[in-house]
Amino acid sequence: MNVMWDRKEKKFVFVIFLLPFLWMIYSFLSGRYFPDPAEPFMTISGIWASLFLVLSISITPLVKIKRNLRVLNRYRRFVGLTAFWYSGCHLLAYLLLHAGFSFEWIIEDLTKRSYIYTGFFALLILFVLAITSMRVAVRKLGKYWKVIHRLVYLVPVLVLAHLWWQVKADYQIALWFTPLLLVPLFFRIKKLPKN
Ligand code: HEM
């Protein structure tokens, strides 16, 4: 076994995945983006959620293409949970910084920004995948587990709809994430020979 991947690396991986979150907490407490922090926090948390989503859907095709990367399988669930975690931070930024937890404001916002629905459904699927990824759920769901986990294919499509739908002038983020999300999705759908 490669010494680098002897499971002791797990805590380093955990810390690395946590760094963007710590950075967001630090930025928030230091008032970095104040007086108008909603947009930067939503963009940063959204980008990290999307990046972990890219990583999460890339592991299966990467391992199929290159067998000696199979150590990554160990982190598949963890990466998926991290994507869910950052999507949750993104939602929290929306509710707290954008909407100030005002129900009326959110209802009105939903009539103006329809792209929120696609983001919401992507987050809902990530939530379902997160709770059904627990060992006990895998056992209890049996063959239905696979059916439920096929929902993962919908998430990149919903996120891309979320990104392109909200484009006004700057389409950089949507443009970058289009190949980043579609290429691994394509390789997941395409049956690859096992080597
Ligand atoms: C209930 C769920 C969600 C809500 C309410 C939501 C809401 C929003 C809003 C209002 C913006 C625009 C912020 C601004 O004005 O700058 C935004 C941007 C963004 N969202 Fe979401 N979103 C949700 C889910 C997601 C998910 C699941 C992802 C990715 C996994 C995501 C990724 C992004 C990204 C990357 C941006 C920045 C896009 C840009 O600036 O071009 N969102 N979201």
mmCIF file of N, CA, C and O in Angstrom, residues 27-121:
data_model
loop_
_atom_site.group_PDB
_atom_site.id
_atom_site.type_symbol
_atom_site.label_atom_id
_atom_site.label_comp_id
_atom_site.label_asym_id
_atom_site.label_seq_id
_atom_site.Cartn_x
_atom_site.Cartn_y
_atom_site.Cartn_z
ATOM 1 N N SER A 27 -13.977 35.462 7.098
ATOM 2 C CA SER A 27 -14.370 36.649 6.325
ATOM 3 C C SER A 27 -15.613 37.292 6.930
ATOM 4 O O SER A 27 -15.727 38.515 6.983
ATOM 5 N N PHE A 28 -16.521 36.434 7.399
ATOM 6 C CA PHE A 28 -17.756 36.953 7.986
ATOM 7 C C PHE A 28 -17.454 37.711 9.279
ATOM 8 O O PHE A 28 -17.864 38.849 9.462
ATOM 9 N N LEU A 29 -16.678 37.056 10.169
ATOM 10 C CA LEU A 29 -16.402 37.659 11.483
ATOM 11 C C LEU A 29 -15.547 38.921 11.357
ATOM 12 O O LEU A 29 -15.673 39.844 12.153
ATOM 13 N N SER A 30 -14.674 38.957 10.348
ATOM 14 C CA SER A 30 -13.806 40.137 10.212
ATOM 15 C C SER A 30 -14.497 41.243 9.418
ATOM 16 O O SER A 30 -13.907 42.299 9.161
ATOM 17 N N GLY A 31 -15.733 40.974 8.977
ATOM 18 C CA GLY A 31 -16.504 42.005 8.257
ATOM 19 C C GLY A 31 -15.933 42.311 6.888
ATOM 20 O O GLY A 31 -16.156 43.396 6.352
ATOM 21 N N ARG A 32 -15.221 41.343 6.320
ATOM 22 C CA ARG A 32 -14.520 41.537 5.053
ATOM 23 C C ARG A 32 -15.415 42.076 3.928
ATOM 24 O O ARG A 32 -15.024 42.966 3.191
ATOM 25 N N TYR A 33 -16.584 41.516 3.759
ATOM 26 C CA TYR A 33 -17.427 41.920 2.625
ATOM 27 C C TYR A 33 -18.570 42.852 3.030
ATOM 28 O O TYR A 33 -19.494 43.078 2.260
ATOM 29 N N PHE A 34 -18.502 43.359 4.255
ATOM 30 C CA PHE A 34 -19.566 44.252 4.692
ATOM 31 C C PHE A 34 -19.350 45.631 4.074
ATOM 32 O O PHE A 34 -18.225 45.960 3.707
ATOM 33 N N PRO A 35 -20.339 46.461 3.846
ATOM 34 C CA PRO A 35 -21.712 46.366 4.349
ATOM 35 C C PRO A 35 -22.654 45.524 3.477
ATOM 36 O O PRO A 35 -23.811 45.387 3.837
ATOM 37 N N ASP A 36 -22.168 44.984 2.355
ATOM 38 C CA ASP A 36 -23.102 44.244 1.505
ATOM 39 C C ASP A 36 -22.559 42.825 1.238
ATOM 40 O O ASP A 36 -22.066 42.538 0.145
ATOM 41 N N PRO A 37 -22.633 41.965 2.249
ATOM 42 C CA PRO A 37 -21.947 40.676 2.132
ATOM 43 C C PRO A 37 -22.724 39.590 1.375
ATOM 44 O O PRO A 37 -22.154 38.549 1.045
ATOM 45 N N ALA A 38 -24.007 39.826 1.089
ATOM 46 C CA ALA A 38 -24.837 38.743 0.533
ATOM 47 C C ALA A 38 -24.255 38.169 -0.757
ATOM 48 O O ALA A 38 -24.041 36.958 -0.868
ATOM 49 N N GLU A 39 -23.975 39.055 -1.726
ATOM 50 C CA GLU A 39 -23.531 38.574 -3.038
ATOM 51 C C GLU A 39 -22.195 37.817 -2.956
ATOM 52 O O GLU A 39 -22.102 36.697 -3.448
ATOM 53 N N PRO A 40 -21.155 38.423 -2.319
ATOM 54 C CA PRO A 40 -19.883 37.661 -2.257
ATOM 55 C C PRO A 40 -20.010 36.320 -1.542
ATOM 56 O O PRO A 40 -19.476 35.322 -2.009
ATOM 57 N N PHE A 41 -20.745 36.288 -0.434
ATOM 58 C CA PHE A 41 -20.875 35.012 0.287
ATOM 59 C C PHE A 41 -21.649 33.981 -0.526
ATOM 60 O O PHE A 41 -21.330 32.797 -0.502
ATOM 61 N N MET A 42 -22.656 34.450 -1.248
ATOM 62 C CA MET A 42 -23.428 33.505 -2.067
ATOM 63 C C MET A 42 -22.567 32.983 -3.203
ATOM 64 O O MET A 42 -22.606 31.807 -3.541
ATOM 65 N N THR A 43 -21.765 33.883 -3.788
ATOM 66 C CA THR A 43 -20.921 33.441 -4.909
ATOM 67 C C THR A 43 -19.864 32.456 -4.416
ATOM 68 O O THR A 43 -19.676 31.384 -5.003
ATOM 69 N N ILE A 44 -19.184 32.790 -3.303
ATOM 70 C CA ILE A 44 -18.110 31.911 -2.804
ATOM 71 C C ILE A 44 -18.670 30.540 -2.401
ATOM 72 O O ILE A 44 -18.161 29.497 -2.830
ATOM 73 N N SER A 45 -19.755 30.547 -1.622
ATOM 74 C CA SER A 45 -20.309 29.255 -1.173
ATOM 75 C C SER A 45 -20.842 28.468 -2.369
ATOM 76 O O SER A 45 -20.674 27.242 -2.438
ATOM 77 N N GLY A 46 -21.446 29.169 -3.341
ATOM 78 C CA GLY A 46 -21.978 28.491 -4.535
ATOM 79 C C GLY A 46 -20.866 27.862 -5.351
ATOM 80 O O GLY A 46 -20.996 26.737 -5.844
ATOM 81 N N ILE A 47 -19.738 28.581 -5.471
ATOM 82 C CA ILE A 47 -18.610 28.042 -6.247
ATOM 83 C C ILE A 47 -18.046 26.803 -5.565
ATOM 84 O O ILE A 47 -17.795 25.776 -6.205
ATOM 85 N N TRP A 48 -17.894 26.850 -4.234
ATOM 86 C CA TRP A 48 -17.348 25.673 -3.532
ATOM 87 C C TRP A 48 -18.303 24.498 -3.588
ATOM 88 O O TRP A 48 -17.871 23.341 -3.765
ATOM 89 N N ALA A 49 -19.594 24.785 -3.479
ATOM 90 C CA ALA A 49 -20.588 23.697 -3.602
ATOM 91 C C ALA A 49 -20.459 23.058 -4.986
ATOM 92 O O ALA A 49 -20.432 21.829 -5.119
ATOM 93 N N SER A 50 -20.330 23.894 -6.011
ATOM 94 C CA SER A 50 -20.243 23.372 -7.379
ATOM 95 C C SER A 50 -18.941 22.601 -7.597
ATOM 96 O O SER A 50 -18.928 21.566 -8.269
ATOM 97 N N LEU A 51 -17.842 23.110 -7.022
ATOM 98 C CA LEU A 51 -16.548 22.423 -7.194
ATOM 99 C C LEU A 51 -16.570 21.034 -6.550
ATOM 100 O O LEU A 51 -16.095 20.053 -7.132
ATOM 101 N N PHE A 52 -17.144 20.941 -5.350
ATOM 102 C CA PHE A 52 -17.218 19.625 -4.701
ATOM 103 C C PHE A 52 -18.191 18.701 -5.442
ATOM 104 O O PHE A 52 -17.992 17.488 -5.454
ATOM 105 N N LEU A 53 -19.186 19.309 -6.064
ATOM 106 C CA LEU A 53 -20.094 18.491 -6.879
ATOM 107 C C LEU A 53 -19.324 17.909 -8.075
ATOM 108 O O LEU A 53 -19.452 16.727 -8.397
ATOM 109 N N VAL A 54 -18.504 18.752 -8.703
ATOM 110 C CA VAL A 54 -17.681 18.290 -9.836
ATOM 111 C C VAL A 54 -16.809 17.118 -9.384
ATOM 112 O O VAL A 54 -16.751 16.066 -10.036
ATOM 113 N N LEU A 55 -16.163 17.300 -8.240
ATOM 114 C CA LEU A 55 -15.271 16.254 -7.712
ATOM 115 C C LEU A 55 -16.070 14.979 -7.439
ATOM 116 O O LEU A 55 -15.632 13.869 -7.772
ATOM 117 N N SER A 56 -17.223 15.159 -6.842
ATOM 118 C CA SER A 56 -18.025 13.998 -6.454
ATOM 119 C C SER A 56 -18.483 13.191 -7.675
ATOM 120 O O SER A 56 -18.455 11.964 -7.650
ATOM 121 N N ILE A 57 -18.885 13.868 -8.755
ATOM 122 C CA ILE A 57 -19.344 13.093 -9.926
ATOM 123 C C ILE A 57 -18.172 12.624 -10.793
ATOM 124 O O ILE A 57 -18.360 11.844 -11.715
ATOM 125 N N SER A 58 -16.950 13.113 -10.488
ATOM 126 C CA SER A 58 -15.790 12.712 -11.301
ATOM 127 C C SER A 58 -15.123 11.443 -10.793
ATOM 128 O O SER A 58 -14.396 10.787 -11.550
ATOM 129 N N ILE A 59 -15.353 11.108 -9.524
ATOM 130 C CA ILE A 59 -14.591 9.990 -8.946
ATOM 131 C C ILE A 59 -14.876 8.665 -9.671
ATOM 132 O O ILE A 59 -13.942 7.971 -10.085
ATOM 133 N N THR A 60 -16.154 8.342 -9.870
ATOM 134 C CA THR A 60 -16.493 7.066 -10.522
ATOM 135 C C THR A 60 -15.846 6.952 -11.913
ATOM 136 O O THR A 60 -15.133 5.973 -12.174
ATOM 137 N N PRO A 61 -16.039 7.920 -12.827
ATOM 138 C CA PRO A 61 -15.389 7.770 -14.139
ATOM 139 C C PRO A 61 -13.857 7.765 -14.060
ATOM 140 O O PRO A 61 -13.210 7.010 -14.782
ATOM 141 N N LEU A 62 -13.295 8.556 -13.137
ATOM 142 C CA LEU A 62 -11.825 8.590 -13.016
ATOM 143 C C LEU A 62 -11.280 7.212 -12.626
ATOM 144 O O LEU A 62 -10.284 6.738 -13.183
ATOM 145 N N VAL A 63 -11.975 6.566 -11.670
ATOM 146 C CA VAL A 63 -11.521 5.252 -11.207
ATOM 147 C C VAL A 63 -11.687 4.209 -12.313
ATOM 148 O O VAL A 63 -10.858 3.316 -12.466
ATOM 149 N N LYS A 64 -12.760 4.367 -13.114
ATOM 150 C CA LYS A 64 -12.963 3.413 -14.210
ATOM 151 C C LYS A 64 -11.869 3.569 -15.271
ATOM 152 O O LYS A 64 -11.385 2.595 -15.828
ATOM 153 N N ILE A 65 -11.486 4.813 -15.521
ATOM 154 C CA ILE A 65 -10.466 5.061 -16.543
ATOM 155 C C ILE A 65 -9.098 4.639 -16.023
ATOM 156 O O ILE A 65 -8.314 4.006 -16.721
ATOM 157 N N LYS A 66 -8.802 4.991 -14.778
ATOM 158 C CA LYS A 66 -7.494 4.685 -14.206
ATOM 159 C C LYS A 66 -7.672 3.912 -12.901
ATOM 160 O O LYS A 66 -7.989 4.491 -11.866
ATOM 161 N N ARG A 67 -7.495 2.632 -12.992
ATOM 162 C CA ARG A 67 -7.760 1.731 -11.878
ATOM 163 C C ARG A 67 -6.947 2.083 -10.629
ATOM 164 O O ARG A 67 -7.401 1.929 -9.503
ATOM 165 N N ASN A 68 -5.684 2.562 -10.839
ATOM 166 C CA ASN A 68 -4.884 2.826 -9.629
ATOM 167 C C ASN A 68 -5.278 4.108 -8.894
ATOM 168 O O ASN A 68 -4.671 4.457 -7.887
ATOM 169 N N LEU A 69 -6.346 4.741 -9.386
ATOM 170 C CA LEU A 69 -6.894 5.887 -8.627
ATOM 171 C C LEU A 69 -8.008 5.417 -7.698
ATOM 172 O O LEU A 69 -8.722 6.212 -7.104
ATOM 173 N N ARG A 70 -8.178 4.075 -7.579
ATOM 174 C CA ARG A 70 -9.351 3.570 -6.837
ATOM 175 C C ARG A 70 -9.344 3.948 -5.359
ATOM 176 O O ARG A 70 -10.354 3.837 -4.690
ATOM 177 N N VAL A 71 -8.204 4.441 -4.875
ATOM 178 C CA VAL A 71 -8.154 4.949 -3.501
ATOM 179 C C VAL A 71 -9.171 6.091 -3.310
ATOM 180 O O VAL A 71 -9.679 6.316 -2.212
ATOM 181 N N LEU A 72 -9.488 6.751 -4.432
ATOM 182 C CA LEU A 72 -10.453 7.862 -4.365
ATOM 183 C C LEU A 72 -11.843 7.387 -3.958
ATOM 184 O O LEU A 72 -12.628 8.148 -3.400
ATOM 185 N N ASN A 73 -12.137 6.114 -4.232
ATOM 186 C CA ASN A 73 -13.446 5.559 -3.852
ATOM 187 C C ASN A 73 -13.727 5.752 -2.370
ATOM 188 O O ASN A 73 -14.863 5.906 -1.955
ATOM 189 N N ARG A 74 -12.652 5.728 -1.601
ATOM 190 C CA ARG A 74 -12.751 5.895 -0.151
ATOM 191 C C ARG A 74 -13.390 7.240 0.209
ATOM 192 O O ARG A 74 -13.949 7.409 1.288
ATOM 193 N N TYR A 75 -13.241 8.221 -0.706
ATOM 194 C CA TYR A 75 -13.683 9.581 -0.392
ATOM 195 C C TYR A 75 -14.956 9.988 -1.129
ATOM 196 O O TYR A 75 -15.392 11.117 -1.025
ATOM 197 N N ARG A 76 -15.540 9.015 -1.874
ATOM 198 C CA ARG A 76 -16.698 9.364 -2.701
ATOM 199 C C ARG A 76 -17.836 9.933 -1.852
ATOM 200 O O ARG A 76 -18.390 10.986 -2.140
ATOM 201 N N ARG A 77 -18.157 9.226 -0.779
ATOM 202 C CA ARG A 77 -19.271 9.635 0.080
ATOM 203 C C ARG A 77 -18.949 10.976 0.766
ATOM 204 O O ARG A 77 -19.778 11.878 0.834
ATOM 205 N N PHE A 78 -17.702 11.078 1.219
ATOM 206 C CA PHE A 78 -17.266 12.266 1.933
ATOM 207 C C PHE A 78 -17.313 13.513 1.029
ATOM 208 O O PHE A 78 -17.768 14.591 1.450
ATOM 209 N N VAL A 79 -16.881 13.343 -0.217
ATOM 210 C CA VAL A 79 -16.893 14.473 -1.157
ATOM 211 C C VAL A 79 -18.350 14.887 -1.439
ATOM 212 O O VAL A 79 -18.671 16.079 -1.469
ATOM 213 N N GLY A 80 -19.220 13.894 -1.601
ATOM 214 C CA GLY A 80 -20.644 14.177 -1.833
ATOM 215 C C GLY A 80 -21.242 14.933 -0.659
ATOM 216 O O GLY A 80 -21.968 15.916 -0.843
ATOM 217 N N LEU A 81 -20.898 14.486 0.554
ATOM 218 C CA LEU A 81 -21.418 15.167 1.750
ATOM 219 C C LEU A 81 -20.880 16.595 1.839
ATOM 220 O O LEU A 81 -21.582 17.506 2.274
ATOM 221 N N THR A 82 -19.629 16.768 1.397
ATOM 222 C CA THR A 82 -19.041 18.119 1.428
ATOM 223 C C THR A 82 -19.760 19.038 0.437
ATOM 224 O O THR A 82 -20.015 20.213 0.737
ATOM 225 N N ALA A 83 -20.122 18.490 -0.737
ATOM 226 C CA ALA A 83 -20.877 19.292 -1.722
ATOM 227 C C ALA A 83 -22.212 19.714 -1.095
ATOM 228 O O ALA A 83 -22.641 20.872 -1.240
ATOM 229 N N PHE A 84 -22.825 18.779 -0.371
ATOM 230 C CA PHE A 84 -24.095 19.100 0.301
ATOM 231 C C PHE A 84 -23.881 20.165 1.378
ATOM 232 O O PHE A 84 -24.657 21.106 1.512
ATOM 233 N N TRP A 85 -22.799 20.024 2.116
ATOM 234 C CA TRP A 85 -22.479 20.966 3.193
ATOM 235 C C TRP A 85 -22.337 22.397 2.651
ATOM 236 O O TRP A 85 -22.931 23.347 3.163
ATOM 237 N N TYR A 86 -21.552 22.545 1.546
ATOM 238 C CA TYR A 86 -21.350 23.898 0.991
ATOM 239 C C TYR A 86 -22.636 24.427 0.337
ATOM 240 O O TYR A 86 -22.877 25.634 0.337
ATOM 241 N N SER A 87 -23.460 23.513 -0.196
ATOM 242 C CA SER A 87 -24.754 23.960 -0.734
ATOM 243 C C SER A 87 -25.621 24.465 0.421
ATOM 244 O O SER A 87 -26.366 25.443 0.272
ATOM 245 N N GLY A 88 -25.510 23.802 1.577
ATOM 246 C CA GLY A 88 -26.250 24.240 2.769
ATOM 247 C C GLY A 88 -25.775 25.620 3.215
ATOM 248 O O GLY A 88 -26.587 26.483 3.583
ATOM 249 N N CYS A 89 -24.452 25.848 3.148
ATOM 250 C CA CYS A 89 -23.910 27.179 3.511
ATOM 251 C C CYS A 89 -24.457 28.232 2.557
ATOM 252 O O CYS A 89 -24.774 29.364 2.953
ATOM 253 N N HIS A 90 -24.546 27.842 1.267
ATOM 254 C CA HIS A 90 -25.059 28.742 0.231
ATOM 255 C C HIS A 90 -26.518 29.114 0.547
ATOM 256 O O HIS A 90 -26.898 30.284 0.482
ATOM 257 N N LEU A 91 -27.300 28.113 0.934
ATOM 258 C CA LEU A 91 -28.706 28.367 1.286
ATOM 259 C C LEU A 91 -28.784 29.263 2.524
ATOM 260 O O LEU A 91 -29.585 30.199 2.577
ATOM 261 N N LEU A 92 -27.916 28.989 3.490
ATOM 262 C CA LEU A 92 -27.905 29.796 4.715
ATOM 263 C C LEU A 92 -27.555 31.251 4.387
ATOM 264 O O LEU A 92 -28.170 32.190 4.904
ATOM 265 N N ALA A 93 -26.566 31.426 3.484
ATOM 266 C CA ALA A 93 -26.184 32.788 3.076
ATOM 267 C C ALA A 93 -27.384 33.483 2.435
ATOM 268 O O ALA A 93 -27.636 34.672 2.660
ATOM 269 N N TYR A 94 -28.128 32.702 1.627
ATOM 270 C CA TYR A 94 -29.327 33.275 0.984
ATOM 271 C C TYR A 94 -30.357 33.694 2.037
ATOM 272 O O TYR A 94 -30.839 34.823 2.043
ATOM 273 N N LEU A 95 -30.659 32.760 2.950
ATOM 274 C CA LEU A 95 -31.715 33.020 3.936
ATOM 275 C C LEU A 95 -31.334 34.146 4.892
ATOM 276 O O LEU A 95 -32.145 34.999 5.224
ATOM 277 N N LEU A 96 -30.065 34.136 5.315
ATOM 278 C CA LEU A 96 -29.633 35.095 6.331
ATOM 279 C C LEU A 96 -29.234 36.448 5.724
ATOM 280 O O LEU A 96 -29.759 37.495 6.113
ATOM 281 N N LEU A 97 -28.303 36.407 4.743
ATOM 282 C CA LEU A 97 -27.731 37.663 4.246
ATOM 283 C C LEU A 97 -28.587 38.299 3.153
ATOM 284 O O LEU A 97 -28.663 39.517 3.052
ATOM 285 N N HIS A 98 -29.175 37.451 2.314
ATOM 286 C CA HIS A 98 -29.978 37.977 1.205
ATOM 287 C C HIS A 98 -31.383 38.338 1.686
ATOM 288 O O HIS A 98 -31.890 39.415 1.417
ATOM 289 N N ALA A 99 -31.999 37.390 2.416
ATOM 290 C CA ALA A 99 -33.427 37.548 2.728
ATOM 291 C C ALA A 99 -33.684 38.014 4.159
ATOM 292 O O ALA A 99 -34.817 38.363 4.488
ATOM 293 N N GLY A 100 -32.651 37.993 4.994
ATOM 294 C CA GLY A 100 -32.833 38.380 6.394
ATOM 295 C C GLY A 100 -33.942 37.577 7.068
ATOM 296 O O GLY A 100 -34.658 38.097 7.924
ATOM 297 N N PHE A 101 -34.065 36.317 6.639
ATOM 298 C CA PHE A 101 -35.079 35.386 7.170
ATOM 299 C C PHE A 101 -36.504 35.935 7.074
ATOM 300 O O PHE A 101 -37.366 35.586 7.868
ATOM 301 N N SER A 102 -36.731 36.798 6.063
ATOM 302 C CA SER A 102 -38.097 37.326 5.902
ATOM 303 C C SER A 102 -38.870 36.455 4.911
ATOM 304 O O SER A 102 -38.517 36.365 3.723
ATOM 305 N N PHE A 103 -39.912 35.834 5.393
ATOM 306 C CA PHE A 103 -40.706 34.917 4.581
ATOM 307 C C PHE A 103 -41.344 35.651 3.398
ATOM 308 O O PHE A 103 -41.320 35.181 2.262
ATOM 309 N N GLU A 104 -41.886 36.851 3.668
ATOM 310 C CA GLU A 104 -42.549 37.641 2.599
ATOM 311 C C GLU A 104 -41.542 37.994 1.508
ATOM 312 O O GLU A 104 -41.837 37.940 0.324
ATOM 313 N N TRP A 105 -40.342 38.369 1.957
ATOM 314 C CA TRP A 105 -39.294 38.763 1.009
ATOM 315 C C TRP A 105 -38.943 37.590 0.091
ATOM 316 O O TRP A 105 -38.794 37.741 -1.118
ATOM 317 N N ILE A 106 -38.836 36.399 0.694
ATOM 318 C CA ILE A 106 -38.476 35.206 -0.085
ATOM 319 C C ILE A 106 -39.574 34.890 -1.109
ATOM 320 O O ILE A 106 -39.290 34.626 -2.276
ATOM 321 N N ILE A 107 -40.835 34.972 -0.664
ATOM 322 C CA ILE A 107 -41.959 34.695 -1.576
ATOM 323 C C ILE A 107 -41.898 35.650 -2.771
ATOM 324 O O ILE A 107 -42.037 35.246 -3.920
ATOM 325 N N GLU A 108 -41.615 36.923 -2.488
ATOM 326 C CA GLU A 108 -41.542 37.908 -3.563
ATOM 327 C C GLU A 108 -40.336 37.631 -4.462
ATOM 328 O O GLU A 108 -40.422 37.718 -5.683
ATOM 329 N N ASP A 109 -39.211 37.257 -3.823
ATOM 330 C CA ASP A 109 -37.980 36.975 -4.573
ATOM 331 C C ASP A 109 -38.178 35.797 -5.534
ATOM 332 O O ASP A 109 -37.645 35.794 -6.645
ATOM 333 N N LEU A 110 -38.969 34.806 -5.075
ATOM 334 C CA LEU A 110 -39.194 33.614 -5.897
ATOM 335 C C LEU A 110 -39.946 33.946 -7.190
ATOM 336 O O LEU A 110 -39.800 33.249 -8.193
ATOM 337 N N THR A 111 -40.729 35.019 -7.159
ATOM 338 C CA THR A 111 -41.446 35.396 -8.378
ATOM 339 C C THR A 111 -40.502 36.106 -9.360
ATOM 340 O O THR A 111 -40.741 36.112 -10.552
ATOM 341 N N LYS A 112 -39.396 36.677 -8.813
ATOM 342 C CA LYS A 112 -38.460 37.415 -9.677
ATOM 343 C C LYS A 112 -37.308 36.546 -10.164
ATOM 344 O O LYS A 112 -36.780 36.733 -11.245
ATOM 345 N N ARG A 113 -36.845 35.619 -9.304
ATOM 346 C CA ARG A 113 -35.675 34.809 -9.651
ATOM 347 C C ARG A 113 -36.059 33.332 -9.718
ATOM 348 O O ARG A 113 -35.856 32.579 -8.766
ATOM 349 N N SER A 114 -36.548 32.928 -10.876
ATOM 350 C CA SER A 114 -37.023 31.538 -11.024
ATOM 351 C C SER A 114 -35.875 30.535 -10.910
ATOM 352 O O SER A 114 -36.098 29.364 -10.620
ATOM 353 N N TYR A 115 -34.640 30.994 -11.166
ATOM 354 C CA TYR A 115 -33.491 30.068 -11.105
ATOM 355 C C TYR A 115 -33.295 29.476 -9.705
ATOM 356 O O TYR A 115 -32.620 28.462 -9.531
ATOM 357 N N ILE A 116 -33.919 30.112 -8.707
ATOM 358 C CA ILE A 116 -33.813 29.591 -7.338
ATOM 359 C C ILE A 116 -34.443 28.199 -7.251
ATOM 360 O O ILE A 116 -33.969 27.337 -6.527
ATOM 361 N N TYR A 117 -35.507 27.972 -8.051
ATOM 362 C CA TYR A 117 -36.170 26.656 -7.987
ATOM 363 C C TYR A 117 -35.214 25.531 -8.387
ATOM 364 O O TYR A 117 -35.200 24.486 -7.771
ATOM 365 N N THR A 118 -34.430 25.781 -9.445
ATOM 366 C CA THR A 118 -33.519 24.707 -9.896
ATOM 367 C C THR A 118 -32.440 24.459 -8.840
ATOM 368 O O THR A 118 -32.068 23.320 -8.586
ATOM 369 N N GLY A 119 -31.957 25.556 -8.216
ATOM 370 C CA GLY A 119 -30.975 25.409 -7.124
ATOM 371 C C GLY A 119 -31.577 24.643 -5.966
ATOM 372 O O GLY A 119 -30.945 23.764 -5.378
ATOM 373 N N PHE A 120 -32.849 24.944 -5.688
ATOM 374 C CA PHE A 120 -33.532 24.281 -4.581
ATOM 375 C C PHE A 120 -33.658 22.781 -4.847
ATOM 376 O O PHE A 120 -33.379 21.953 -3.971
ATOM 377 N N PHE A 121 -34.046 22.402 -6.072
ATOM 378 C CA PHE A 121 -34.204 20.971 -6.377
ATOM 379 C C PHE A 121 -32.852 20.245 -6.351
ATOM 380 O O PHE A 121 -32.768 19.092 -5.925
#
